[in-house]
Amino acid sequence: MSEAVDTGGSRIHDIGYRRYEGTNLGRLYVARSLYTHGLRSAFGLGRSAKAKIFPWIMVGLLGAFAVVVAAVRAQTGEMIVGYQEFQQVARVIVIIFLAVVAPELVSRDLRNKTLPLYFSRPLRRTDYALAKLAAVISAVFLLVAGPLTIVGAAAAFSVADVSGVWAEVRGLLGGYTMIAVLAVIHGSIALLIASLASKRAFAAGAIAAVFLVLVPIAQIPHELAHGAIGQLSLMISPDGMVDGLQEFLFGKGDANLEPGYRIYYGVGAVALVAAVVTALITRYRKVSL
Amino acid sequence: MTTPLTVDLRGVSRWYGNVVAVNDITMSLGAGVTGLLGPNGAGKTTLLHMMAGFLAPSKGEVLLGGNPTWRNPDVYRDLGLVAERESVPAHLTGWEFVHASAKLHGLADPAGAARRALELVEMTEAAGRRLGTYSKGMRQRARVAASLVHDPAVLLLDEPFNGMDPRQRAHMMELLHSLGDQGRTILFSSHILEEVEQVSGTVQVIVNGRLAASGDFRKIRRLMTHRPHVFVIRSTDDRRLATALIASPAVTGVSLGAEELTVHAGDYGTFTRALPKVALAEGIRVRQLVPSDESLESVFAYLVSA
Amino acid sequence: MNLTICALTVRALFGRRRFLLLLPAPLILMGLTWLAVSLGASDQDLVTAVVVGLGMTAVVPLMSLIIGASVLGSEIDDGTVIHILTKPIPRWQIILSKLVVASGVSALVTAVPMFVVGAVIDGPKLGAGLAGGAAIGAAVYSALFLALSVVSRRPVLLGLVYVLVWEGLLTNLVSGAKVLSVQKYVATFAQSISGTPLMERPLSVAVAVAMSVVLAVLATYYASVRLRSFSVAGETS
C-alpha cells in the first residue's frame, strides 16, 4: 500500500491501478490491423454466421467452376477456360462480391459515424483509405486466385514431365497477374463508389449499376467506330480496361485491339487507378466526421 | 370515444431462442393511466409491442376488448401507439402528417380531427413546418397527435417523456391525465420513477420479464412487510421519544439525526397505533411524521433487488 | 387500394434528392442510341447491344429494383412504416397501393426511353413494342422486389443477386430456366407487340403472359401475408 493522502476523511485508495507502461505500436501496426480486419470481415471471419453465408457462396461457386475446369483438363487435357481468361468468367461473381463487400467495409463506418473513433487514434486519414483499399483488393484477389490455384494444381499433377509443370506454373502466374489487375481496377472503383454512400443498399446498387451500364457504353463505339475512338472506347468501362490491359501485357485477349493502341491501355490503367486512389484519399481527407 | 376497453394479457410469454424477454405475465388494464415501470431491458418495449399487435406472444394471449391484437388490423380503430423510435417522415409538415393519419383511419372529417388533435398537443402554430425541422419534443408531440386523431379508447406510449424538457413533460403529463379521466385506457412505459409517480398512481412493475407488482404503488409498499417501514419524525423531544419507542415491539431500530428522528418499524399497522400512545405517555408532541420510503423509488429498488 | 397511401408514397419517392438518381439511366439509354446511330451502327447491332444489352439487361431491372425496393423498404428501414401499419387498413391494400406506385413510376422511367430508342431505330411500332415490354416487365419486377423488401432487410442485395446471377448468368446457361426470368418475358412481349425481325422471341406469348401474371400475383399475395405478421421487436431495427 502506498501513501494515501488524508484530507479530513477523504482518501485515495491504492487498488493497484497502474498506468500503461508497455510499448505503443505505431501507425504501421494500426494500419496493418485495419487491413487484416477488413480482409477478414470481407469473408465473414470474426463475424456472425449470417455474414459468412454470402462470401462463401461466391467462393463456392467459383470453386465449383474451377473444379469442373480441372476435371475436364484432367480427362481430356483441354482447358475450357485459360488461366488468363479465368478472371473474365469470374467477373459477375466479382461484381456482386464487391457490391456487398465494399459497402460493408466503408459505408458502415459512414452511416454509424464511427470515423471519429478511427481518426482519434494514431491513424492518418490516408492510412485508413489505403488500408481499406488494400483489404478490398486482397479480398478480390483471394476470391478468384484461390479457385484458379485449384485448376493449376490439378493441371500440374496431370502433366507428365517437369517442363510441362513449368509451363503450367507460368500460365498460372499469368492468370494471377490478370486477377491482380482485375482486383486493383474493379476493387478501387467499387470502394470509391461505396465511400460516397452511407447506406449499404445504395452503395451496392450504385456499384452494380456503374459496372453494368458502362459495359455497353464502352462496347458500342468499339464495335462500330473505326480509328482512335473505336480502339480507345473500351477504356470507359472497368471490364474493358482490364481486357485491354490483358492484350497490352500478354498480346492476346478478348478486346481485339490493334497492336498500336495497346500501350494506351497500359498507360490508361495506371492513370485510372491513380485517379481513383487519389479521389478516395481526398474523399477521406475531406469527409466531415 | 365510445366505451372504455380493457387490454388483457393472459399468461403471455415471449422468448427468442434461449432468451426469455417476457415471462408469464397476466395483467388487465382498465380505464385511467397506468405506468409500466421497469429497468432497461426488463421487457417493457416487448410487452408494449405485443399489446400493439407488432409482435406475437410465444405463449398466451393478448386481447384488446376481447379481440386478439396479432394479425388484426381492425384493432387499430380503437388503439393508438406512440412507439419509442422517433422516426417520422421528415419531408411532411406537421399538419400533413396528422392529416394523413386521420385520412388513413378513414375518418369522416379528417381535417377537423387533425385540427383538434394538434390543438390538444399545442402544435397548431408549428404545424406548417416540415417535421425535419422540429425539435425532439415537437416531433414527439406530433406523433402523439397522429395517434390520437381517431379518438382511440386505448393509447400505448413507449417512453413518451424521453427527450422532453420540463415544461413539455408537465404538459404531456397533464394531457395524459385528462385523457385518462375521460375513460380511456392509457399505458405508458418508463424507467424514470419521478415521471411515473407524477402521472399515475397505478403501476405495473416489470423486472427481468416478470410482473413483479401491480396496483397503486403506495399500497404495494404496504404489502411489503419483509422490510421495515421507515418514518421520519420531528417532535419536541426526539431523544426521549426514541428511547420510548425502542421499547415497543413494533420498532426495530431508531437513529437520531441533527433535526429529526428516523424510526424503522417492522409492522406498519402496529407502529402507527403505538406511536400516539407512546408520545402521549411521554408528553411529547409529534410535529411531523413522514413515511420516508413510501416513494416509488424505494418500492422499485426493493422489487428490483429482490 | 388506398389513394392516401399512393399519394404519400409518391411524395416520399419524389420528395428526396435521391430521386435524381433515376434520371441518368434513361438519358444514358437514349444518349447511347444516338451515339451508335451516328457511328453508323446497323439496326440489328443497335437492338442487340443497346436495347437488349443495356435496356433489358440493366436499365429495366435495375430501375425497377431501386424503385420497387424503396417504396416500402425505405420506410421499414427507417421505422416510419409503423405510421402506416397502426391503421385499420387491410395489409393487401397497403401492398397493392405501393405496388401501383412502384410499377407506375418504374414503367414511366423505363418505357419512355425505350420507346424513344425503338422509334429512332426502326419507327414507332418497334418503339411501342419495346415500351410495352418494358412497362409489363417493370410491373412484374416491382411486384417481386416489393415482396423482397417485406421479407428481407436487404432487398437491394437479393435483387441484385437475382438480376446479375440468375437472370444474367444462370438462365442463359440452363435453357429450361428461361421460364423463370422476367427479362425473357420483357423480350417476348417486346418482340410480339412490335413484330420486329430484329429480335428473338425467347418464349411463347402464352407462357410469358401466364408466368408474368403468376409471379406478380404470387409475389403480391406473399407480401401481403408477410406484412400481416410484421414484427418489431426492440427499439432498434
mmCIF file of N, CA, C and O in Angstrom, chain B residues 84-150:
data_model
loop_
_atom_site.group_PDB
_atom_site.id
_atom_site.type_symbol
_atom_site.label_atom_id
_atom_site.label_comp_id
_atom_site.label_asym_id
_atom_site.label_seq_id
_atom_site.Cartn_x
_atom_site.Cartn_y
_atom_site.Cartn_z
ATOM 1 N N GLU B 84 -41.365 4.022 -29.390
ATOM 2 C CA GLU B 84 -40.193 4.685 -28.843
ATOM 3 C C GLU B 84 -39.338 5.300 -29.932
ATOM 4 O O GLU B 84 -38.773 6.374 -29.784
ATOM 5 N N ARG B 85 -39.262 4.579 -31.053
ATOM 6 C CA ARG B 85 -38.391 5.053 -32.123
ATOM 7 C C ARG B 85 -38.964 6.324 -32.716
ATOM 8 O O ARG B 85 -40.116 6.394 -33.085
ATOM 9 N N GLU B 86 -38.113 7.314 -32.833
ATOM 10 C CA GLU B 86 -38.622 8.657 -33.140
ATOM 11 C C GLU B 86 -38.934 8.926 -34.570
ATOM 12 O O GLU B 86 -39.199 10.070 -34.911
ATOM 13 N N SER B 87 -38.785 7.958 -35.441
ATOM 14 C CA SER B 87 -38.781 8.322 -36.848
ATOM 15 C C SER B 87 -40.132 8.807 -37.341
ATOM 16 O O SER B 87 -41.167 8.206 -37.071
ATOM 17 N N VAL B 88 -40.070 9.903 -38.020
ATOM 18 C CA VAL B 88 -41.235 10.451 -38.704
ATOM 19 C C VAL B 88 -40.799 10.788 -40.127
ATOM 20 O O VAL B 88 -39.622 11.011 -40.364
ATOM 21 N N PRO B 89 -41.744 10.804 -41.059
ATOM 22 C CA PRO B 89 -41.347 11.176 -42.426
ATOM 23 C C PRO B 89 -40.953 12.649 -42.463
ATOM 24 O O PRO B 89 -41.805 13.530 -42.385
ATOM 25 N N ALA B 90 -39.680 12.928 -42.589
ATOM 26 C CA ALA B 90 -39.190 14.283 -42.398
ATOM 27 C C ALA B 90 -39.679 15.273 -43.443
ATOM 28 O O ALA B 90 -39.666 16.476 -43.214
ATOM 29 N N HIS B 91 -40.123 14.759 -44.595
ATOM 30 C CA HIS B 91 -40.476 15.687 -45.664
ATOM 31 C C HIS B 91 -41.909 16.207 -45.567
ATOM 32 O O HIS B 91 -42.301 17.082 -46.315
ATOM 33 N N LEU B 92 -42.690 15.637 -44.627
ATOM 34 C CA LEU B 92 -44.067 16.124 -44.474
ATOM 35 C C LEU B 92 -44.109 17.218 -43.427
ATOM 36 O O LEU B 92 -43.312 17.225 -42.493
ATOM 37 N N THR B 93 -45.078 18.132 -43.543
ATOM 38 C CA THR B 93 -45.237 19.097 -42.463
ATOM 39 C C THR B 93 -46.041 18.437 -41.347
ATOM 40 O O THR B 93 -46.664 17.399 -41.540
ATOM 41 N N GLY B 94 -46.037 19.066 -40.190
ATOM 42 C CA GLY B 94 -46.789 18.536 -39.062
ATOM 43 C C GLY B 94 -48.255 18.355 -39.413
ATOM 44 O O GLY B 94 -48.860 17.309 -39.132
ATOM 45 N N TRP B 95 -48.808 19.338 -40.062
ATOM 46 C CA TRP B 95 -50.218 19.249 -40.431
ATOM 47 C C TRP B 95 -50.458 18.073 -41.381
ATOM 48 O O TRP B 95 -51.377 17.292 -41.205
ATOM 49 N N GLU B 96 -49.594 17.963 -42.394
ATOM 50 C CA GLU B 96 -49.795 16.895 -43.388
ATOM 51 C C GLU B 96 -49.694 15.531 -42.727
ATOM 52 O O GLU B 96 -50.443 14.615 -43.068
ATOM 53 N N PHE B 97 -48.772 15.424 -41.781
ATOM 54 C CA PHE B 97 -48.572 14.149 -41.118
ATOM 55 C C PHE B 97 -49.827 13.740 -40.342
ATOM 56 O O PHE B 97 -50.342 12.625 -40.480
ATOM 57 N N VAL B 98 -50.338 14.667 -39.534
ATOM 58 C CA VAL B 98 -51.510 14.325 -38.721
ATOM 59 C C VAL B 98 -52.746 14.158 -39.599
ATOM 60 O O VAL B 98 -53.576 13.268 -39.378
ATOM 61 N N HIS B 99 -52.842 15.013 -40.604
ATOM 62 C CA HIS B 99 -53.984 14.910 -41.520
ATOM 63 C C HIS B 99 -53.978 13.566 -42.249
ATOM 64 O O HIS B 99 -55.015 12.917 -42.421
ATOM 65 N N ALA B 100 -52.780 13.134 -42.689
ATOM 66 C CA ALA B 100 -52.675 11.845 -43.377
ATOM 67 C C ALA B 100 -53.089 10.721 -42.438
ATOM 68 O O ALA B 100 -53.769 9.770 -42.844
ATOM 69 N N SER B 101 -52.675 10.848 -41.176
ATOM 70 C CA SER B 101 -53.074 9.839 -40.210
ATOM 71 C C SER B 101 -54.588 9.768 -40.102
ATOM 72 O O SER B 101 -55.177 8.688 -40.070
ATOM 73 N N ALA B 102 -55.226 10.950 -40.078
ATOM 74 C CA ALA B 102 -56.690 10.973 -39.995
ATOM 75 C C ALA B 102 -57.309 10.330 -41.219
ATOM 76 O O ALA B 102 -58.270 9.559 -41.135
ATOM 77 N N LYS B 103 -56.752 10.633 -42.391
ATOM 78 C CA LYS B 103 -57.321 10.053 -43.619
ATOM 79 C C LYS B 103 -57.143 8.541 -43.629
ATOM 80 O O LYS B 103 -58.038 7.804 -44.048
ATOM 81 N N LEU B 104 -55.967 8.085 -43.181
ATOM 82 C CA LEU B 104 -55.723 6.645 -43.220
ATOM 83 C C LEU B 104 -56.644 5.899 -42.265
ATOM 84 O O LEU B 104 -56.894 4.711 -42.437
ATOM 85 N N HIS B 105 -57.137 6.618 -41.231
ATOM 86 C CA HIS B 105 -58.078 5.962 -40.334
ATOM 87 C C HIS B 105 -59.477 5.923 -40.906
ATOM 88 O O HIS B 105 -60.373 5.323 -40.317
ATOM 89 N N GLY B 106 -59.647 6.582 -42.066
ATOM 90 C CA GLY B 106 -60.953 6.587 -42.684
ATOM 91 C C GLY B 106 -61.957 7.434 -41.932
ATOM 92 O O GLY B 106 -63.144 7.126 -41.915
ATOM 93 N N LEU B 107 -61.522 8.504 -41.310
ATOM 94 C CA LEU B 107 -62.436 9.350 -40.549
ATOM 95 C C LEU B 107 -63.306 10.165 -41.496
ATOM 96 O O LEU B 107 -62.908 10.497 -42.602
ATOM 97 N N ALA B 108 -64.499 10.524 -41.010
ATOM 98 C CA ALA B 108 -65.428 11.270 -41.859
ATOM 99 C C ALA B 108 -64.951 12.696 -42.095
ATOM 100 O O ALA B 108 -65.151 13.258 -43.167
ATOM 101 N N ASP B 109 -64.315 13.292 -41.094
ATOM 102 C CA ASP B 109 -63.844 14.662 -41.237
ATOM 103 C C ASP B 109 -62.376 14.717 -40.846
ATOM 104 O O ASP B 109 -62.027 15.141 -39.741
ATOM 105 N N PRO B 110 -61.510 14.292 -41.735
ATOM 106 C CA PRO B 110 -60.097 14.192 -41.357
ATOM 107 C C PRO B 110 -59.481 15.535 -40.990
ATOM 108 O O PRO B 110 -58.700 15.612 -40.047
ATOM 109 N N ALA B 111 -59.878 16.596 -41.696
ATOM 110 C CA ALA B 111 -59.254 17.886 -41.404
ATOM 111 C C ALA B 111 -59.632 18.362 -40.009
ATOM 112 O O ALA B 111 -58.794 18.854 -39.252
ATOM 113 N N GLY B 112 -60.912 18.202 -39.668
ATOM 114 C CA GLY B 112 -61.365 18.613 -38.344
ATOM 115 C C GLY B 112 -60.688 17.820 -37.239
ATOM 116 O O GLY B 112 -60.221 18.371 -36.232
ATOM 117 N N ALA B 113 -60.596 16.506 -37.454
ATOM 118 C CA ALA B 113 -59.969 15.650 -36.445
ATOM 119 C C ALA B 113 -58.505 16.023 -36.283
ATOM 120 O O ALA B 113 -57.988 16.090 -35.159
ATOM 121 N N ALA B 114 -57.849 16.309 -37.392
ATOM 122 C CA ALA B 114 -56.426 16.656 -37.329
ATOM 123 C C ALA B 114 -56.250 17.965 -36.560
ATOM 124 O O ALA B 114 -55.335 18.097 -35.741
ATOM 125 N N ARG B 115 -57.125 18.912 -36.854
ATOM 126 C CA ARG B 115 -57.021 20.191 -36.157
ATOM 127 C C ARG B 115 -57.198 20.012 -34.651
ATOM 128 O O ARG B 115 -56.445 20.573 -33.848
ATOM 129 N N ARG B 116 -58.198 19.214 -34.282
ATOM 130 C CA ARG B 116 -58.439 19.006 -32.856
ATOM 131 C C ARG B 116 -57.243 18.343 -32.192
ATOM 132 O O ARG B 116 -56.825 18.731 -31.098
ATOM 133 N N ALA B 117 -56.686 17.339 -32.878
ATOM 134 C CA ALA B 117 -55.556 16.617 -32.292
ATOM 135 C C ALA B 117 -54.370 17.549 -32.115
ATOM 136 O O ALA B 117 -53.673 17.518 -31.101
ATOM 137 N N LEU B 118 -54.126 18.418 -33.097
ATOM 138 C CA LEU B 118 -52.997 19.333 -32.994
ATOM 139 C C LEU B 118 -53.215 20.354 -31.880
ATOM 140 O O LEU B 118 -52.278 20.740 -31.175
ATOM 141 N N GLU B 119 -54.460 20.771 -31.703
ATOM 142 C CA GLU B 119 -54.738 21.703 -30.611
ATOM 143 C C GLU B 119 -54.482 21.042 -29.268
ATOM 144 O O GLU B 119 -53.967 21.651 -28.341
ATOM 145 N N LEU B 120 -54.840 19.765 -29.198
ATOM 146 C CA LEU B 120 -54.672 19.030 -27.940
ATOM 147 C C LEU B 120 -53.217 18.985 -27.510
ATOM 148 O O LEU B 120 -52.901 19.095 -26.327
ATOM 149 N N VAL B 121 -52.303 18.849 -28.481
ATOM 150 C CA VAL B 121 -50.894 18.793 -28.118
ATOM 151 C C VAL B 121 -50.212 20.144 -28.260
ATOM 152 O O VAL B 121 -49.006 20.254 -28.164
ATOM 153 N N GLU B 122 -51.016 21.185 -28.519
ATOM 154 C CA GLU B 122 -50.470 22.548 -28.631
ATOM 155 C C GLU B 122 -49.423 22.663 -29.722
ATOM 156 O O GLU B 122 -48.336 23.193 -29.506
ATOM 157 N N MET B 123 -49.756 22.158 -30.901
ATOM 158 C CA MET B 123 -48.811 22.218 -32.001
ATOM 159 C C MET B 123 -49.371 22.995 -33.176
ATOM 160 O O MET B 123 -48.867 22.890 -34.279
ATOM 161 N N THR B 124 -50.410 23.773 -32.962
ATOM 162 C CA THR B 124 -51.062 24.391 -34.116
ATOM 163 C C THR B 124 -50.171 25.415 -34.830
ATOM 164 O O THR B 124 -50.171 25.502 -36.040
ATOM 165 N N GLU B 125 -49.376 26.192 -34.072
ATOM 166 C CA GLU B 125 -48.581 27.216 -34.772
ATOM 167 C C GLU B 125 -47.483 26.589 -35.594
ATOM 168 O O GLU B 125 -47.155 27.047 -36.686
ATOM 169 N N ALA B 126 -46.884 25.525 -35.064
ATOM 170 C CA ALA B 126 -45.737 24.940 -35.762
ATOM 171 C C ALA B 126 -46.143 23.951 -36.843
ATOM 172 O O ALA B 126 -45.289 23.399 -37.529
ATOM 173 N N ALA B 127 -47.454 23.749 -36.998
ATOM 174 C CA ALA B 127 -47.900 22.664 -37.878
ATOM 175 C C ALA B 127 -47.532 22.885 -39.330
ATOM 176 O O ALA B 127 -47.551 21.957 -40.122
ATOM 177 N N GLY B 128 -47.230 24.123 -39.706
ATOM 178 C CA GLY B 128 -46.925 24.373 -41.106
ATOM 179 C C GLY B 128 -45.501 24.053 -41.482
ATOM 180 O O GLY B 128 -45.144 24.044 -42.652
ATOM 181 N N ARG B 129 -44.655 23.738 -40.509
ATOM 182 C CA ARG B 129 -43.258 23.456 -40.822
ATOM 183 C C ARG B 129 -43.039 21.976 -41.015
ATOM 184 O O ARG B 129 -43.793 21.169 -40.501
ATOM 185 N N ARG B 130 -41.955 21.664 -41.737
ATOM 186 C CA ARG B 130 -41.697 20.250 -42.001
ATOM 187 C C ARG B 130 -41.200 19.550 -40.738
ATOM 188 O O ARG B 130 -40.523 20.149 -39.907
ATOM 189 N N LEU B 131 -41.544 18.303 -40.628
ATOM 190 C CA LEU B 131 -41.167 17.538 -39.446
ATOM 191 C C LEU B 131 -39.661 17.470 -39.280
ATOM 192 O O LEU B 131 -39.153 17.321 -38.172
ATOM 193 N N GLY B 132 -38.939 17.563 -40.360
ATOM 194 C CA GLY B 132 -37.486 17.500 -40.262
ATOM 195 C C GLY B 132 -36.897 18.680 -39.515
ATOM 196 O O GLY B 132 -35.779 18.614 -39.004
ATOM 197 N N THR B 133 -37.675 19.785 -39.411
ATOM 198 C CA THR B 133 -37.154 20.967 -38.735
ATOM 199 C C THR B 133 -37.563 21.007 -37.265
ATOM 200 O O THR B 133 -37.215 21.934 -36.559
ATOM 201 N N TYR B 134 -38.322 20.003 -36.833
ATOM 202 C CA TYR B 134 -38.819 20.033 -35.458
ATOM 203 C C TYR B 134 -37.760 19.612 -34.459
ATOM 204 O O TYR B 134 -36.868 18.831 -34.770
ATOM 205 N N SER B 135 -37.928 20.097 -33.233
ATOM 206 C CA SER B 135 -37.093 19.583 -32.159
ATOM 207 C C SER B 135 -37.643 18.226 -31.742
ATOM 208 O O SER B 135 -38.729 17.828 -32.141
ATOM 209 N N LYS B 136 -36.874 17.550 -30.884
ATOM 210 C CA LYS B 136 -37.270 16.210 -30.479
ATOM 211 C C LYS B 136 -38.636 16.208 -29.809
ATOM 212 O O LYS B 136 -39.490 15.364 -30.085
ATOM 213 N N GLY B 137 -38.832 17.184 -28.902
ATOM 214 C CA GLY B 137 -40.105 17.238 -28.180
ATOM 215 C C GLY B 137 -41.275 17.517 -29.117
ATOM 216 O O GLY B 137 -42.367 16.974 -28.964
ATOM 217 N N MET B 138 -41.030 18.348 -30.108
ATOM 218 C CA MET B 138 -42.105 18.671 -31.039
ATOM 219 C C MET B 138 -42.478 17.464 -31.878
ATOM 220 O O MET B 138 -43.654 17.216 -32.165
ATOM 221 N N ARG B 139 -41.459 16.705 -32.278
ATOM 222 C CA ARG B 139 -41.742 15.511 -33.064
ATOM 223 C C ARG B 139 -42.565 14.537 -32.243
ATOM 224 O O ARG B 139 -43.493 13.895 -32.738
ATOM 225 N N GLN B 140 -42.190 14.444 -30.980
ATOM 226 C CA GLN B 140 -42.922 13.555 -30.084
ATOM 227 C C GLN B 140 -44.377 13.970 -30.013
ATOM 228 O O GLN B 140 -45.286 13.140 -30.108
ATOM 229 N N ARG B 141 -44.612 15.257 -29.858
ATOM 230 C CA ARG B 141 -45.994 15.732 -29.750
ATOM 231 C C ARG B 141 -46.762 15.500 -31.044
ATOM 232 O O ARG B 141 -47.954 15.193 -31.030
ATOM 233 N N ALA B 142 -46.060 15.669 -32.170
ATOM 234 C CA ALA B 142 -46.725 15.404 -33.452
ATOM 235 C C ALA B 142 -47.150 13.944 -33.535
ATOM 236 O O ALA B 142 -48.249 13.618 -34.011
ATOM 237 N N ARG B 143 -46.285 13.058 -33.040
ATOM 238 C CA ARG B 143 -46.637 11.636 -33.099
ATOM 239 C C ARG B 143 -47.796 11.329 -32.177
ATOM 240 O O ARG B 143 -48.662 10.499 -32.488
ATOM 241 N N VAL B 144 -47.825 12.009 -31.021
ATOM 242 C CA VAL B 144 -48.957 11.795 -30.118
ATOM 243 C C VAL B 144 -50.241 12.276 -30.788
ATOM 244 O O VAL B 144 -51.278 11.613 -30.732
ATOM 245 N N ALA B 145 -50.164 13.442 -31.450
ATOM 246 C CA ALA B 145 -51.348 13.952 -32.153
ATOM 247 C C ALA B 145 -51.819 12.960 -33.191
ATOM 248 O O ALA B 145 -53.020 12.670 -33.307
ATOM 249 N N ALA B 146 -50.877 12.402 -33.965
ATOM 250 C CA ALA B 146 -51.255 11.462 -35.023
ATOM 251 C C ALA B 146 -51.893 10.215 -34.439
ATOM 252 O O ALA B 146 -52.744 9.592 -35.066
ATOM 253 N N SER B 147 -51.503 9.850 -33.224
ATOM 254 C CA SER B 147 -52.074 8.631 -32.652
ATOM 255 C C SER B 147 -53.383 8.904 -31.939
ATOM 256 O O SER B 147 -54.080 7.972 -31.573
ATOM 257 N N LEU B 148 -53.720 10.180 -31.732
ATOM 258 C CA LEU B 148 -54.973 10.497 -31.050
ATOM 259 C C LEU B 148 -56.074 10.911 -31.998
ATOM 260 O O LEU B 148 -57.216 11.118 -31.593
ATOM 261 N N VAL B 149 -55.707 11.033 -33.252
ATOM 262 C CA VAL B 149 -56.606 11.688 -34.205
ATOM 263 C C VAL B 149 -57.926 10.930 -34.374
ATOM 264 O O VAL B 149 -58.950 11.501 -34.704
ATOM 265 N N HIS B 150 -57.903 9.634 -34.119
ATOM 266 C CA HIS B 150 -59.124 8.850 -34.301
ATOM 267 C C HIS B 150 -59.810 8.553 -32.977
ATOM 268 O O HIS B 150 -60.657 7.652 -32.910
#
